[in-house]
PDB file of C-alpha atoms in Angstrom:
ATOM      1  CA  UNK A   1       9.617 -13.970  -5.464  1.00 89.00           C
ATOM      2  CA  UNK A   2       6.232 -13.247  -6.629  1.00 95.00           C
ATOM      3  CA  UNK A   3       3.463 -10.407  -7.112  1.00 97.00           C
ATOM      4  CA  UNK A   4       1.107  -9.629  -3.973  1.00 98.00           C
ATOM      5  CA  UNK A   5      -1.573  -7.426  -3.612  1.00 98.00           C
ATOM      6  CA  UNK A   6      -2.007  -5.191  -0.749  1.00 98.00           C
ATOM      7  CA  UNK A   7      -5.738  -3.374  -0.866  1.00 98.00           C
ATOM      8  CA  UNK A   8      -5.943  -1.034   2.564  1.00 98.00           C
ATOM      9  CA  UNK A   9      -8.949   0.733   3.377  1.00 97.00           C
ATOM     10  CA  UNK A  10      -8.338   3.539   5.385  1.00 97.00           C
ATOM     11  CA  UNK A  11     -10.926   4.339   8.727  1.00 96.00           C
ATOM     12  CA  UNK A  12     -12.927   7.321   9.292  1.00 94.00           C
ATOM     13  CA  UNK A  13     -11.486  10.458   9.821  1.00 93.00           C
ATOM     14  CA  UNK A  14      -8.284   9.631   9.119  1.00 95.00           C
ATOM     15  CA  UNK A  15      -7.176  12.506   6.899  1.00 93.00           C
ATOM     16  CA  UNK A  16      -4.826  13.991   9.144  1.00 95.00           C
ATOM     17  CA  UNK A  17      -2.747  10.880  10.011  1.00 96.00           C
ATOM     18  CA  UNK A  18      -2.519   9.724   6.682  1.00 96.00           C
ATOM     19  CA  UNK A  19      -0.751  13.253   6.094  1.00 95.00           C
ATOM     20  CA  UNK A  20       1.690  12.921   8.615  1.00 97.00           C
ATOM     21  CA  UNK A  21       2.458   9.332   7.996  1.00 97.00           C
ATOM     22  CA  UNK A  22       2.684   9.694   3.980  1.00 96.00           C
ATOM     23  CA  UNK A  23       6.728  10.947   4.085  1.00 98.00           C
ATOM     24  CA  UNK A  24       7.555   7.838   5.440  1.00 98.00           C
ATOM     25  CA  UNK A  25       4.968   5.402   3.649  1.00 97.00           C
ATOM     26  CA  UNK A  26       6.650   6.924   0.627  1.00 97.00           C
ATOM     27  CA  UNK A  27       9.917   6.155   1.591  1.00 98.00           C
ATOM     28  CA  UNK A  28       8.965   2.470   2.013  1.00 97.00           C
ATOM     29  CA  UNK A  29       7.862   2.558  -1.366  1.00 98.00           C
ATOM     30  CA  UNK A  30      10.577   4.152  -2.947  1.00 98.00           C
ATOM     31  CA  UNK A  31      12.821   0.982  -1.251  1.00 97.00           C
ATOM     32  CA  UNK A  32      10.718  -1.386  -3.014  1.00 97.00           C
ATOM     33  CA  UNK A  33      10.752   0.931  -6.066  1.00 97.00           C
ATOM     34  CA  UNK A  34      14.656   1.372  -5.819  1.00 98.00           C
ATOM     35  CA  UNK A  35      14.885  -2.680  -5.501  1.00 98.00           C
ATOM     36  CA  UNK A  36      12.722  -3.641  -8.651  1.00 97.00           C
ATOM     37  CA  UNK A  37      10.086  -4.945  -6.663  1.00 97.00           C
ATOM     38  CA  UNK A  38       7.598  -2.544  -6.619  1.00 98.00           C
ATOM     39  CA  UNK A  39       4.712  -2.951  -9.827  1.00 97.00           C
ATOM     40  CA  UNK A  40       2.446  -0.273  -8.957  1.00 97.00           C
ATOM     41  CA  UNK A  41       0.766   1.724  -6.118  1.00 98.00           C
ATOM     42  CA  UNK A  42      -1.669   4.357  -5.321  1.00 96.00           C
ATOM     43  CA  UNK A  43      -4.069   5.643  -3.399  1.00 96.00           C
ATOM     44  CA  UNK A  44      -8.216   5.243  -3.884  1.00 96.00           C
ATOM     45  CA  UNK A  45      -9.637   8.778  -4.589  1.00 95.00           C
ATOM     46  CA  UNK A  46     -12.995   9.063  -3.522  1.00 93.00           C
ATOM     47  CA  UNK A  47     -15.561   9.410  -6.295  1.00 93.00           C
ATOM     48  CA  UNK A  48     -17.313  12.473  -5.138  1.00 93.00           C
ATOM     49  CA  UNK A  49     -14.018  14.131  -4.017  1.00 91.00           C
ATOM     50  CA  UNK A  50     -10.830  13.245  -5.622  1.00 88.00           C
ATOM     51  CA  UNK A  51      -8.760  15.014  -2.826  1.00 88.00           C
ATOM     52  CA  UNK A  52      -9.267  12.960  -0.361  1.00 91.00           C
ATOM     53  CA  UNK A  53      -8.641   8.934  -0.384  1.00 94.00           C
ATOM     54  CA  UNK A  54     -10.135   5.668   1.161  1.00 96.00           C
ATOM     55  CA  UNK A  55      -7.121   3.554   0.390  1.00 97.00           C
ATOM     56  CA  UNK A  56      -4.697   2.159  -1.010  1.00 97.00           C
ATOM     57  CA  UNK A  57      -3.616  -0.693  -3.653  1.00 98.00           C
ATOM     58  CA  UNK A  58       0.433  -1.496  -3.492  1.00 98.00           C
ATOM     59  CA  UNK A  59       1.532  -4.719  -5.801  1.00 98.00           C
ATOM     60  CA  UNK A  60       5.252  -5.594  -5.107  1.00 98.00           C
ATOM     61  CA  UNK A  61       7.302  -8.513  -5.050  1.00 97.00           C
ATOM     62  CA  UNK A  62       7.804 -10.558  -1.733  1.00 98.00           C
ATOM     63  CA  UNK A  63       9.213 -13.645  -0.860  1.00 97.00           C
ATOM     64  CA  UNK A  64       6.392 -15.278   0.610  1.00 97.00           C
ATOM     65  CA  UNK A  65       2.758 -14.339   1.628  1.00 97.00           C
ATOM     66  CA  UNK A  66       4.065 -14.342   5.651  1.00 97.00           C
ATOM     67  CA  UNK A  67       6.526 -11.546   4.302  1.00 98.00           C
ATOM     68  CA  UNK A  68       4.005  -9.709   2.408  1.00 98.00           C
ATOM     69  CA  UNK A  69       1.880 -10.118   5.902  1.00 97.00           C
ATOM     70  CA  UNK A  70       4.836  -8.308   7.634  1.00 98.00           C
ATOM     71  CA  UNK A  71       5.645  -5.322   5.504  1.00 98.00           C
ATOM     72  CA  UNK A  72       2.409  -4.286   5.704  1.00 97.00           C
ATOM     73  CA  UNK A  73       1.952  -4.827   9.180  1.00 97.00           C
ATOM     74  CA  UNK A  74       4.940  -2.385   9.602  1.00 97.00           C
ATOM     75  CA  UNK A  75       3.561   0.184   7.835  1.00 97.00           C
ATOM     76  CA  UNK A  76       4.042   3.933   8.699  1.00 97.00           C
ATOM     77  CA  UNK A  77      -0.311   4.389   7.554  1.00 97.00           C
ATOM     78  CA  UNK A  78      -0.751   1.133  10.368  1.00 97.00           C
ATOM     79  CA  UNK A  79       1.221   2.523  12.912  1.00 97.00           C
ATOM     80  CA  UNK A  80      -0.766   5.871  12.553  1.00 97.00           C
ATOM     81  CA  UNK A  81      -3.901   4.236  12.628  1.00 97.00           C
ATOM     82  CA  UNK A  82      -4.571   5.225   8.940  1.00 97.00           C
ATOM     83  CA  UNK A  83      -5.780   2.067   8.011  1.00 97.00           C
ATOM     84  CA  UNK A  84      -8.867  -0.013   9.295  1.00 96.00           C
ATOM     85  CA  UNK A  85      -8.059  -3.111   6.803  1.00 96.00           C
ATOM     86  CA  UNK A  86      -5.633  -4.439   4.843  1.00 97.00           C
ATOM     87  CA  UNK A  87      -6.609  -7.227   2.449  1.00 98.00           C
ATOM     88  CA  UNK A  88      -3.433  -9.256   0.969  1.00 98.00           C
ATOM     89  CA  UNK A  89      -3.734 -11.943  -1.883  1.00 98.00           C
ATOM     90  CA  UNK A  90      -1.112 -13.483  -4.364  1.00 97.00           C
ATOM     91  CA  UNK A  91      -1.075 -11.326  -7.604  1.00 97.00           C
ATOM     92  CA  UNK A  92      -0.617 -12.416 -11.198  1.00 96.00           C
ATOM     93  CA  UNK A  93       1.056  -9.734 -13.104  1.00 89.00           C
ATOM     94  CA  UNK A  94      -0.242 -10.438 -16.986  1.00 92.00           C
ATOM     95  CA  UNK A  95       0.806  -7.440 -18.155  1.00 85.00           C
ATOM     96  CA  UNK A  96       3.636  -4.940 -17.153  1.00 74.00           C
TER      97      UNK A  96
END
């Protein structure tokens, strides 16, 4: 397995949903936490307004790029519409 990053940026106006989808976005997080696969992740505060987010960075462990590719695309922040972009690349985890 190795490292990839996921780096969402969520749409306009999508405050709400993100709320009501978190529970279970954390939950998917907490199985890659509770299988040693998960490095880091977080949201993106805004600059001017650190309550409110415009994504997220996740780096966990996955089999293969295609599998990376498919946990995100089952996300509970896609599925709500949270998210207008999710950029995925191979990460190289110097440090830990």
């Amino acid at each position: 397995m190795e490292y990839f990053m996921l780096l969402a940026t969520d749409g306009e106006d999508v405050h709400e949903a993100r709320m009501a989808a978190r529970p279970e976005h954390l939950k998917r997080l907490e199985t890659l936490k509770s299988e040693d696969r998960l490095l880091t992740a977080g949201p993106n505060p805004l600059p001017d307004n650190p309550e409110r987010v415009s994504g997220s960075l996740i780096v966990a462990q996955f089999a293969s790029l295609d599998a990376a590719e498919a946990w995100a695309e089952d996300d509970p922040y896609v599925h709500a519409g949270v998210y207008s972009e999710v950029l995925i690349k191979p990460f190289k985890a110097v440090f830990k």
